[in-house]
Coordinates of C-alpha atoms in Angstrom, one line a residue:
Chain A
M15 CA 10.4 -9.8 -40.4
F16 CA 11.2 -10.8 -36.9
P17 CA 8.7 -13.5 -36.1
M18 CA 6.1 -12.4 -33.5
K19 CA 6.1 -15.7 -31.8
S20 CA 9.7 -15.5 -30.8
L21 CA 8.9 -12.5 -28.6
P22 CA 8.5 -12.8 -24.8
I23 CA 5.2 -12.7 -23.0
G24 CA 4.7 -9.6 -20.8
I25 CA 3.3 -9.9 -17.4
F26 CA 2.5 -7.0 -15.1
D27 CA 1.3 -6.6 -11.6
S28 CA 1.0 -3.8 -9.0
G29 CA 4.0 -5.3 -7.2
V30 CA 5.7 -8.6 -6.6
G31 CA 2.6 -10.7 -5.9
G32 CA 2.2 -11.3 -9.7
L33 CA 5.3 -13.4 -9.5
T34 CA 3.0 -16.2 -8.4
V35 CA 1.4 -15.8 -11.9
A36 CA 4.8 -15.7 -13.6
R37 CA 5.7 -18.9 -11.7
E38 CA 2.7 -20.7 -13.2
F39 CA 3.7 -19.5 -16.7
R40 CA 7.2 -20.9 -16.1
R41 CA 5.6 -24.3 -15.3
T42 CA 3.0 -24.2 -18.1
L43 CA 5.2 -22.7 -20.8
P44 CA 8.8 -23.4 -19.8
R45 CA 10.3 -22.5 -23.1
E46 CA 8.7 -19.1 -23.4
D47 CA 10.6 -15.9 -22.5
L48 CA 8.9 -13.7 -19.9
I49 CA 9.2 -10.0 -19.1
Y50 CA 7.8 -9.2 -15.7
L51 CA 6.9 -5.6 -14.6
G52 CA 6.0 -4.9 -10.9
D53 CA 4.8 -1.3 -10.2
T54 CA 6.4 -1.4 -6.7
A55 CA 6.6 2.4 -6.4
R56 CA 2.8 2.6 -6.4
V57 CA 1.7 -0.7 -5.0
P58 CA -0.9 -1.7 -4.0
Y59 CA -3.7 -1.2 -6.5
G60 CA -6.3 -3.1 -4.5
S61 CA -7.2 -0.2 -2.2
K62 CA -7.4 2.4 -5.0
S63 CA -10.1 3.8 -7.3
P64 CA -10.9 2.4 -10.8
E65 CA -9.7 5.6 -12.4
T66 CA -6.3 5.4 -10.8
V67 CA -6.0 1.6 -11.4
V68 CA -6.8 2.1 -15.1
R69 CA -4.3 4.9 -15.5
F70 CA -1.5 2.8 -13.9
A71 CA -2.4 -0.3 -15.9
C72 CA -2.2 1.6 -19.1
E73 CA 1.3 2.9 -18.2
D74 CA 2.3 -0.7 -17.3
T75 CA 1.1 -2.1 -20.6
A76 CA 2.7 0.6 -22.6
F77 CA 6.0 -0.1 -21.0
L78 CA 5.8 -3.8 -21.8
L79 CA 4.9 -3.1 -25.4
Q80 CA 7.9 -0.8 -25.6
E81 CA 10.0 -3.8 -24.5
K82 CA 8.5 -5.8 -27.3
V83 CA 6.2 -8.5 -26.1
K84 CA 3.7 -10.7 -28.1
A85 CA 1.0 -10.6 -25.4
V86 CA 0.3 -8.9 -22.1
V87 CA -0.9 -10.7 -19.0
V88 CA -2.5 -8.6 -16.3
A89 CA -1.5 -10.6 -13.3
C90 CA -3.0 -8.2 -10.8
N91 CA -6.6 -9.1 -10.1
T92 CA -7.6 -5.5 -9.3
A93 CA -6.2 -4.3 -12.7
S94 CA -7.8 -7.3 -14.5
A95 CA -11.1 -6.4 -12.9
W96 CA -11.1 -2.7 -13.7
A97 CA -8.7 -2.1 -16.6
L98 CA -9.1 -5.0 -19.1
P99 CA -11.6 -3.4 -21.4
E100 CA -9.6 -0.2 -21.7
L101 CA -6.4 -2.1 -22.3
E102 CA -8.0 -4.2 -25.0
R103 CA -9.4 -1.0 -26.6
R104 CA -6.2 0.9 -26.5
F105 CA -3.4 -1.6 -27.3
K106 CA -3.0 -3.7 -30.4
V107 CA -1.7 -6.9 -28.8
P108 CA -3.6 -9.8 -27.1
V109 CA -4.3 -8.8 -23.4
F110 CA -5.3 -11.4 -20.9
G111 CA -6.5 -10.9 -17.3
V112 CA -6.8 -13.4 -14.4
T113 CA -10.5 -12.9 -13.9
L114 CA -12.0 -14.8 -16.8
P115 CA -9.8 -17.9 -16.4
G116 CA -10.7 -17.9 -12.7
V117 CA -14.4 -17.6 -13.5
R118 CA -14.3 -20.5 -15.9
A119 CA -12.3 -22.7 -13.6
A120 CA -14.7 -22.0 -10.7
L121 CA -17.7 -22.9 -12.8
A122 CA -15.9 -26.1 -14.0
A123 CA -15.1 -27.0 -10.4
T124 CA -18.4 -26.3 -8.6
R125 CA -21.0 -29.0 -8.1
N126 CA -23.6 -27.0 -6.0
H127 CA -23.1 -23.7 -7.9
R128 CA -22.2 -21.9 -4.7
I129 CA -18.9 -20.1 -5.3
G130 CA -16.9 -18.0 -2.9
V131 CA -14.5 -15.3 -4.0
I132 CA -11.8 -13.7 -1.8
A133 CA -10.0 -10.6 -3.1
T134 CA -8.9 -7.1 -2.4
S135 CA -11.5 -4.4 -1.6
A136 CA -11.2 -2.9 -5.2
T137 CA -11.6 -6.3 -6.9
V138 CA -14.7 -7.1 -4.7
R139 CA -16.1 -3.6 -5.4
S140 CA -15.7 -4.2 -9.1
Q141 CA -17.9 -7.3 -8.9
A142 CA -15.9 -8.7 -11.8
Y143 CA -15.9 -12.3 -10.5
T144 CA -19.5 -12.2 -9.5
R145 CA -20.7 -10.8 -12.8
G146 CA -18.5 -13.1 -14.8
I147 CA -19.9 -16.1 -12.9
L148 CA -23.5 -15.0 -13.1
A149 CA -23.2 -14.2 -16.8
R150 CA -22.3 -17.8 -17.5
C151 CA -24.6 -19.5 -14.9
D152 CA -27.9 -18.1 -13.8
A153 CA -28.2 -20.6 -11.0
A154 CA -24.9 -19.6 -9.4
H155 CA -24.7 -18.1 -6.0
V156 CA -21.6 -16.0 -5.3
V157 CA -20.2 -14.9 -1.9
A158 CA -17.5 -12.4 -2.4
V159 CA -15.4 -11.1 0.6
A160 CA -12.9 -8.3 0.6
C161 CA -9.8 -9.4 2.6
P162 CA -7.5 -6.3 2.9
L163 CA -5.3 -7.8 5.6
L164 CA -4.2 -10.9 3.7
V165 CA -1.7 -9.2 1.4
P166 CA 0.1 -7.5 4.3
L167 CA 0.1 -10.8 6.2
V168 CA 1.7 -12.6 3.3
E169 CA 4.3 -9.8 2.8
E170 CA 5.1 -10.1 6.5
G171 CA 5.8 -13.8 5.9
W172 CA 3.2 -14.9 8.5
L173 CA 2.0 -17.8 6.4
D174 CA 1.9 -20.3 9.3
H175 CA 0.9 -18.1 12.2
Q176 CA -1.9 -17.9 14.7
V177 CA -2.8 -14.4 13.6
T178 CA -3.2 -15.4 10.0
D179 CA -5.5 -18.3 11.0
L180 CA -7.6 -15.9 13.1
V181 CA -7.9 -13.3 10.3
L182 CA -8.8 -16.0 7.8
R183 CA -11.4 -17.5 10.2
E184 CA -13.0 -14.1 10.4
Y185 CA -12.9 -13.3 6.7
L186 CA -14.0 -16.8 5.6
R187 CA -17.0 -16.9 8.0
P188 CA -19.5 -15.8 5.3
I189 CA -17.8 -18.2 2.8
V190 CA -18.2 -21.2 5.2
A191 CA -21.8 -20.1 6.2
G192 CA -22.6 -19.7 2.5
R193 CA -22.0 -23.4 1.9
V194 CA -19.8 -22.8 -1.1
D195 CA -18.0 -25.8 -2.6
T196 CA -15.5 -23.7 -4.6
L197 CA -13.4 -20.8 -3.5
V198 CA -11.6 -18.5 -5.9
L199 CA -8.4 -17.0 -4.6
G200 CA -8.8 -13.7 -6.4
C201 CA -5.5 -12.0 -5.5
T202 CA -1.9 -12.9 -6.6
H203 CA -0.7 -13.2 -3.0
Y204 CA -3.3 -15.7 -1.9
P205 CA -1.8 -18.9 -3.4
L206 CA 0.8 -18.7 -0.7
L207 CA -2.0 -18.9 1.9
K208 CA -3.4 -22.2 0.5
P209 CA -2.2 -24.3 3.5
A210 CA -3.6 -21.7 6.0
I211 CA -6.9 -21.5 4.1
R212 CA -7.1 -25.4 4.1
R213 CA -6.7 -25.2 7.9
I214 CA -9.9 -23.2 8.1
V215 CA -12.1 -24.6 5.3
G216 CA -10.8 -28.2 5.3
R217 CA -10.6 -30.4 2.2
K218 CA -14.2 -30.1 1.1
I219 CA -13.9 -26.8 -0.6
R220 CA -12.0 -26.7 -4.0
L221 CA -9.6 -23.8 -4.2
V222 CA -9.3 -22.1 -7.6
D223 CA -5.9 -20.5 -8.0
S224 CA -6.3 -17.7 -10.5
A225 CA -2.6 -17.8 -11.2
A226 CA -2.6 -21.4 -12.4
T227 CA -5.8 -21.2 -14.3
C228 CA -4.6 -18.0 -16.0
A229 CA -1.4 -19.6 -17.3
Q230 CA -3.4 -22.6 -18.7
F231 CA -5.9 -20.3 -20.3
V232 CA -3.3 -18.1 -22.0
A233 CA -1.2 -21.1 -23.1
E234 CA -4.3 -22.4 -25.0
R235 CA -5.1 -19.0 -26.5
L236 CA -1.6 -18.4 -27.7
A237 CA -1.4 -21.9 -29.1
D238 CA -4.6 -21.3 -31.0
A239 CA -3.3 -18.0 -32.4
G240 CA 0.0 -19.6 -33.5
L241 CA 1.9 -17.4 -31.1
L242 CA 3.9 -20.1 -29.3
D243 CA 7.3 -20.8 -30.5
T244 CA 6.8 -24.6 -30.6
R245 CA 10.1 -25.4 -32.3
R246 CA 12.2 -23.7 -29.6
R247 CA 14.3 -26.2 -27.6
R248 CA 16.0 -23.9 -25.0
A249 CA 14.5 -23.0 -21.7
G250 CA 12.8 -19.6 -21.5
E251 CA 14.3 -16.7 -19.7
I252 CA 12.7 -14.3 -17.3
R253 CA 13.6 -10.6 -17.1
A254 CA 12.1 -8.4 -14.5
F255 CA 11.4 -4.7 -14.1
V256 CA 10.3 -2.8 -11.0
T257 CA 9.3 0.9 -10.6
D258 CA 10.9 1.2 -7.1
E259 CA 14.3 0.0 -6.0
T260 CA 15.7 -3.3 -7.5
E261 CA 17.7 -4.2 -4.4
R262 CA 15.1 -6.3 -2.6
F263 CA 13.7 -8.0 -5.6
S264 CA 15.7 -11.2 -5.3
E265 CA 14.2 -11.9 -1.9
W266 CA 10.7 -11.5 -3.3
A267 CA 11.6 -13.6 -6.4
E268 CA 12.6 -16.4 -4.0
R269 CA 9.3 -16.3 -2.2
F270 CA 6.8 -15.7 -4.9
L271 CA 8.5 -17.0 -8.1
G272 CA 10.5 -19.8 -6.5
E273 CA 13.6 -19.1 -8.6
P274 CA 16.1 -16.4 -8.8
V275 CA 15.9 -13.7 -11.6
A276 CA 19.2 -12.8 -13.1
K277 CA 18.2 -9.5 -14.7
V278 CA 16.2 -7.0 -12.7
S279 CA 16.1 -3.4 -13.9
K280 CA 14.3 -0.2 -12.9
A281 CA 11.4 0.7 -15.2
V282 CA 10.8 4.4 -15.6
L283 CA 7.1 4.9 -16.3
P284 CA 5.7 8.2 -17.5
G285 CA 4.3 9.1 -14.0
L286 CA 7.6 8.3 -12.3
R287 CA 9.9 10.3 -14.5
Chain B
M21 CA 1.8 42.8 0.0
F22 CA -0.4 40.0 1.1
P23 CA 0.8 39.2 4.7
M24 CA 2.5 35.8 4.9
K25 CA 1.0 35.1 8.3
S26 CA -2.5 35.0 6.9
L27 CA -1.7 32.1 4.7
P28 CA -2.7 28.5 5.6
I29 CA -0.3 25.9 7.0
G30 CA 0.2 23.0 4.5
I31 CA 0.2 19.4 5.7
F32 CA 0.9 16.4 3.5
D33 CA 0.9 12.7 4.1
S34 CA 1.1 9.6 2.0
G35 CA -2.6 9.1 2.5
V36 CA -5.3 9.8 5.1
G37 CA -3.3 8.8 8.2
G38 CA -1.8 12.3 8.4
L39 CA -5.3 13.6 9.3
T40 CA -4.3 12.6 12.9
V41 CA -1.6 15.2 12.6
A42 CA -4.1 17.7 11.2
R43 CA -6.4 17.0 14.1
E44 CA -3.7 18.0 16.5
F45 CA -3.1 21.2 14.6
R46 CA -6.8 22.0 14.8
R47 CA -6.6 21.6 18.6
T48 CA -3.3 23.5 19.0
L49 CA -3.9 26.2 16.5
P50 CA -7.7 26.4 16.1
R51 CA -7.6 29.8 14.3
E52 CA -5.1 28.7 11.6
D53 CA -6.3 27.7 8.2
L54 CA -5.0 24.3 7.0
I55 CA -4.5 22.7 3.6
Y56 CA -4.2 18.9 3.8
L57 CA -2.8 16.8 0.9
G58 CA -3.0 13.0 1.0
D59 CA -1.2 11.1 -1.8
T60 CA -3.9 8.4 -1.8
A61 CA -3.1 7.3 -5.3
R62 CA 0.4 6.2 -4.3
V63 CA -0.1 5.3 -0.6
P64 CA 1.7 3.8 1.3
Y65 CA 5.2 5.3 1.5
G66 CA 6.3 3.1 4.4
S67 CA 7.2 0.1 2.3
K68 CA 9.0 2.1 -0.4
S69 CA 12.6 3.1 -1.1
P70 CA 14.2 6.4 0.0
E71 CA 14.5 7.5 -3.6
T72 CA 10.8 7.0 -4.3
V73 CA 9.7 8.6 -1.0
V74 CA 11.9 11.7 -1.7
R75 CA 10.5 12.0 -5.2
F76 CA 6.9 11.8 -4.0
A77 CA 7.5 14.2 -1.0
C78 CA 9.0 16.8 -3.4
E79 CA 5.9 16.6 -5.6
D80 CA 3.6 16.9 -2.5
T81 CA 5.5 19.9 -1.2
A82 CA 5.5 21.7 -4.6
F83 CA 1.8 21.2 -4.8
L84 CA 1.2 22.8 -1.4
L85 CA 3.4 25.7 -2.3
Q86 CA 1.5 26.2 -5.4
E87 CA -1.7 26.5 -3.2
K88 CA 0.1 29.2 -1.2
V89 CA 1.0 28.1 2.3
K90 CA 3.3 29.7 4.8
A91 CA 4.8 26.5 6.1
V92 CA 4.8 22.8 5.2
V93 CA 4.3 20.0 7.7
V94 CA 5.4 16.5 6.7
A95 CA 2.9 14.5 8.6
C96 CA 4.1 11.2 7.2
N97 CA 6.9 9.7 9.4
T98 CA 8.5 7.9 6.5
A99 CA 8.7 11.1 4.4
S100 CA 9.9 13.0 7.4
A101 CA 12.6 10.4 8.0
W102 CA 13.9 10.3 4.4
A103 CA 12.9 13.5 2.6
L104 CA 13.3 16.4 5.1
P105 CA 16.8 17.5 4.2
E106 CA 16.0 17.5 0.5
L107 CA 12.7 19.5 1.1
E108 CA 14.6 22.0 3.2
R109 CA 17.2 22.4 0.5
R110 CA 14.8 22.7 -2.4
F111 CA 12.0 24.8 -1.1
K112 CA 12.0 28.4 0.3
V113 CA 9.5 27.9 3.1
P114 CA 9.7 26.5 6.6
V115 CA 9.4 22.7 6.5
F116 CA 8.7 20.7 9.6
G117 CA 8.7 16.9 10.0
V118 CA 7.3 14.7 12.8
T119 CA 10.6 13.0 13.7
L120 CA 12.4 15.8 15.5
P121 CA 9.4 16.8 17.7
G122 CA 9.0 13.1 18.5
V123 CA 12.7 12.7 19.4
R124 CA 12.6 15.7 21.7
A125 CA 9.3 14.6 23.4
A126 CA 10.7 11.1 24.0
L127 CA 13.9 12.5 25.6
A128 CA 11.8 14.8 27.8
A129 CA 9.6 11.9 28.9
T130 CA 12.1 9.1 29.6
R131 CA 13.6 8.6 33.0
N132 CA 15.7 5.5 32.3
H133 CA 16.9 6.6 28.8
R134 CA 15.5 3.4 27.3
I135 CA 13.2 4.4 24.4
G136 CA 11.1 2.3 22.1
V137 CA 10.0 3.3 18.6
I138 CA 7.4 1.6 16.5
A139 CA 7.0 2.6 12.9
T140 CA 6.8 1.5 9.3
S141 CA 9.6 -0.6 7.7
A142 CA 11.0 2.4 5.8
T143 CA 11.0 4.6 8.9
V144 CA 12.8 2.0 10.9
R145 CA 15.3 1.4 8.1
S146 CA 16.0 5.1 8.0
Q147 CA 17.1 5.0 11.7
A148 CA 15.8 8.6 11.8
Y149 CA 14.4 8.3 15.4
T150 CA 17.4 6.2 16.7
R151 CA 19.9 8.6 15.3
G152 CA 18.0 11.7 16.4
I153 CA 17.8 10.3 20.0
L154 CA 21.4 9.2 20.2
A155 CA 22.6 12.5 18.8
R156 CA 21.0 14.3 21.8
C157 CA 21.7 11.7 24.5
D158 CA 24.7 9.4 24.4
A159 CA 23.3 7.3 27.2
A160 CA 20.1 6.4 25.4
H161 CA 19.2 2.9 24.4
V162 CA 16.7 2.7 21.5
V163 CA 14.6 -0.3 20.5
A164 CA 13.0 0.3 17.1
V165 CA 10.6 -2.2 15.7
A166 CA 9.0 -2.2 12.2
C167 CA 5.3 -3.0 12.4
P168 CA 4.0 -3.3 8.8
L169 CA 0.6 -4.8 9.9
L170 CA -0.5 -2.0 12.1
V171 CA -1.6 0.4 9.3
P172 CA -3.7 -2.2 7.5
L173 CA -5.3 -3.2 10.9
V174 CA -6.2 0.5 11.6
E175 CA -7.6 0.9 8.1
E176 CA -9.6 -2.3 8.5
G177 CA -11.0 -0.6 11.6
W178 CA -10.0 -3.5 13.9
L179 CA -9.0 -1.1 16.8
D180 CA -10.5 -3.2 19.5
H181 CA -10.0 -6.7 18.2
Q182 CA -8.3 -9.9 19.3
V183 CA -6.2 -10.0 16.2
T184 CA -4.8 -6.5 16.8
D185 CA -3.9 -7.4 20.4
L186 CA -2.1 -10.5 19.2
V187 CA -0.2 -8.6 16.5
L188 CA 0.7 -5.9 19.0
R189 CA 1.8 -8.5 21.5
E190 CA 4.2 -9.9 18.9
Y191 CA 5.5 -6.6 17.7
L192 CA 5.9 -5.1 21.2
R193 CA 7.8 -8.1 22.6
P194 CA 11.3 -6.6 22.1
I195 CA 9.9 -3.3 23.4
V196 CA 8.7 -4.8 26.6
A197 CA 11.8 -7.0 26.9
G198 CA 14.0 -3.9 26.3
R199 CA 12.5 -2.4 29.5
V200 CA 11.8 0.9 27.8
D201 CA 9.8 3.5 29.8
T202 CA 8.8 5.6 26.7
L203 CA 7.4 4.5 23.4
V204 CA 7.3 6.7 20.3
L205 CA 4.3 6.1 18.1
G206 CA 6.3 6.7 14.8
C207 CA 3.5 6.5 12.3
T208 CA 0.4 8.6 11.7
H209 CA -2.0 5.7 12.1
Y210 CA -0.8 4.6 15.5
P211 CA -2.5 7.2 17.8
L212 CA -5.7 5.3 17.0
L213 CA -4.1 2.2 18.5
K214 CA -3.3 3.9 21.9
P215 CA -6.0 1.9 23.8
A216 CA -4.8 -1.4 22.2
I217 CA -1.2 -0.6 23.0
R218 CA -2.1 0.2 26.5
R219 CA -3.7 -3.2 26.8
I220 CA -0.3 -4.7 26.0
V221 CA 2.2 -2.5 27.8
G222 CA 0.0 -1.2 30.6
R223 CA 0.3 2.2 32.2
K224 CA 4.0 2.2 33.0
I225 CA 5.2 3.1 29.5
R226 CA 4.7 6.7 28.4
L227 CA 3.4 6.9 24.8
V228 CA 4.8 9.7 22.7
D229 CA 2.3 10.6 20.0
S230 CA 4.3 12.2 17.2
A231 CA 1.2 14.0 15.9
A232 CA 0.6 15.9 19.1
T233 CA 4.2 16.7 19.7
C234 CA 4.6 17.9 16.1
A235 CA 1.7 20.4 16.4
Q236 CA 3.1 21.8 19.6
F237 CA 6.6 22.1 18.1
V238 CA 5.4 23.8 14.9
A239 CA 3.1 26.2 16.9
E240 CA 6.1 27.4 18.9
R241 CA 8.4 27.8 15.8
L242 CA 5.7 29.7 13.9
A243 CA 5.0 31.9 16.9
D244 CA 8.8 32.7 17.2
A245 CA 9.0 33.5 13.5
G246 CA 6.0 35.8 13.7
L247 CA 4.1 33.6 11.3
L248 CA 0.9 33.1 13.4
D249 CA -2.0 35.4 12.8
T250 CA -2.6 36.2 16.4
R251 CA -5.2 38.9 15.8
R252 CA -7.5 36.6 13.9
R253 CA -10.7 35.9 15.7
R254 CA -12.5 33.5 13.4
A255 CA -12.0 29.7 13.5
G256 CA -9.6 28.3 11.0
E257 CA -10.8 26.3 8.0
I258 CA -9.5 23.1 6.6
R259 CA -9.4 22.3 2.9
A260 CA -8.3 18.9 1.7
F261 CA -6.8 17.5 -1.5
V262 CA -6.2 13.8 -2.4
T263 CA -4.5 12.3 -5.5
D264 CA -7.0 9.4 -5.8
E265 CA -10.8 9.7 -5.7
T266 CA -12.4 12.2 -3.3
E267 CA -15.5 10.1 -2.7
R268 CA -14.5 8.2 0.4
F269 CA -12.6 11.0 2.0
S270 CA -15.5 12.0 4.3
E271 CA -15.5 8.6 5.9
W272 CA -11.7 8.8 6.6
A273 CA -12.0 12.4 7.9
E274 CA -14.6 11.2 10.4
R275 CA -12.2 8.6 11.7
F276 CA -8.8 10.2 11.6
L277 CA -9.6 13.9 11.9
G278 CA -12.7 13.7 14.0
E279 CA -14.6 16.4 12.0
P280 CA -16.0 16.7 8.5
V281 CA -14.1 18.5 5.7
A282 CA -16.3 20.6 3.6
K283 CA -14.0 21.1 0.6
V284 CA -12.2 18.0 -0.8
S285 CA -10.6 18.2 -4.2
K286 CA -8.5 16.1 -6.4
A287 CA -4.8 17.1 -6.6
V288 CA -3.2 16.4 -9.9
L289 CA 0.5 16.0 -9.2
P290 CA 3.1 15.9 -12.0
G291 CA 3.4 12.1 -11.8
L292 CA -0.3 11.6 -12.0
R293 CA -1.1 13.9 -14.9

């Protein structure tokens, strides 16, 4: 039998933002093969309803399994927040989201138990981070803020721009007023805003990057399950699929993944046939 | 036979922005019934590829025809720009977009033949406005600027906000530098930014609202074709369909349409079954 552990890890996201998660997997597990799926035809998920997000996430996961993967990583915070239980129920493969690793990292980082979360509207509405934190620490106080303009600002490339600083200043006001010492970046795009966020909150607040914590978390889980190909010596490869055009992917890969992707194909999901 | 002219006019959009177009139809044709479809599960179209936009627009149109309409209005500028020829080819009902009325209104308004267009990235990439203007006026000079942050700013409700003014100042710089005397608002959301745009460009530039010009244009065409129910005395009704959840629609109707919508249902398109 073809050994399970030699299969790639599948990662999906609503679009290209999840490439920040893929980037952390490349760093943490450089010898693993990755398959990335971005649902660029239906992006974003962060402004949509739970029902729609769950439906899309199921299609994304089914596609990755069809491509043969040993585990599925839900890079999209909104899909992690809403769809994880359904994905775990429906699919017979380990499925990991970004929420739980982020929750654990935030609790490990905080000293005063006051934690901020910034995310899309749908993620904040789900209360996934807030509930995850409170379930593990009664004493915690969570300030969660929906920041719908941040993804468009990152996609516009305005990372170092007066407008972005102004928007962040407004969004982060309750975070700063809430005297949090730890801030969870609860959306795939936000790691690119770290320098801008630092300009507003300074050095005193720890930033929890859910992409980095997720890669670490999954690496440990896969190692425990004997699903890492530890004897492999060659560098892992990354293949990408998108549901909209493939043409502009290389530009995004440069920005979000930090390396080129040789193979990019169009994924035809059931809803897009 | 059931008279064609008693049927409603169908209007579709990628989301709720097209309600600004519906609002103009309510004003211009108050006795007509309207059916509005917003593809809120897959919004926006403005960042997506022509192929994907055409596919979605065909599904939207087919849905409206199934609901029995006498004409279809493509309220979404991006869909008008990319999908109109395919819709006209494929469906046996008058189909109207917002581009041509906008082009004609801009040419009627300009004195110096220098025309600005602001729109989504996909609309600008299509060059639909630019080509439409140049096809009718050799001497015209068109400055088209993609403004991807404006829709998120309108949806965030920051209509009268320092950030919006700063963003507009940046986007409108080539428009102002291009000494245009007429500016086409080439996206359904932009009419809500008229006061903010006025703060930047002053009173000297004429704003062409593609929603208003479209309603006028369609009213004339339907009258010419004998498709208006001129003997009807009662006020028209509006029914709405969305592809994502119906719950938050009333809030959007208030903002974009300016009146409540009594009947809102979920539309199940082929790709979302």
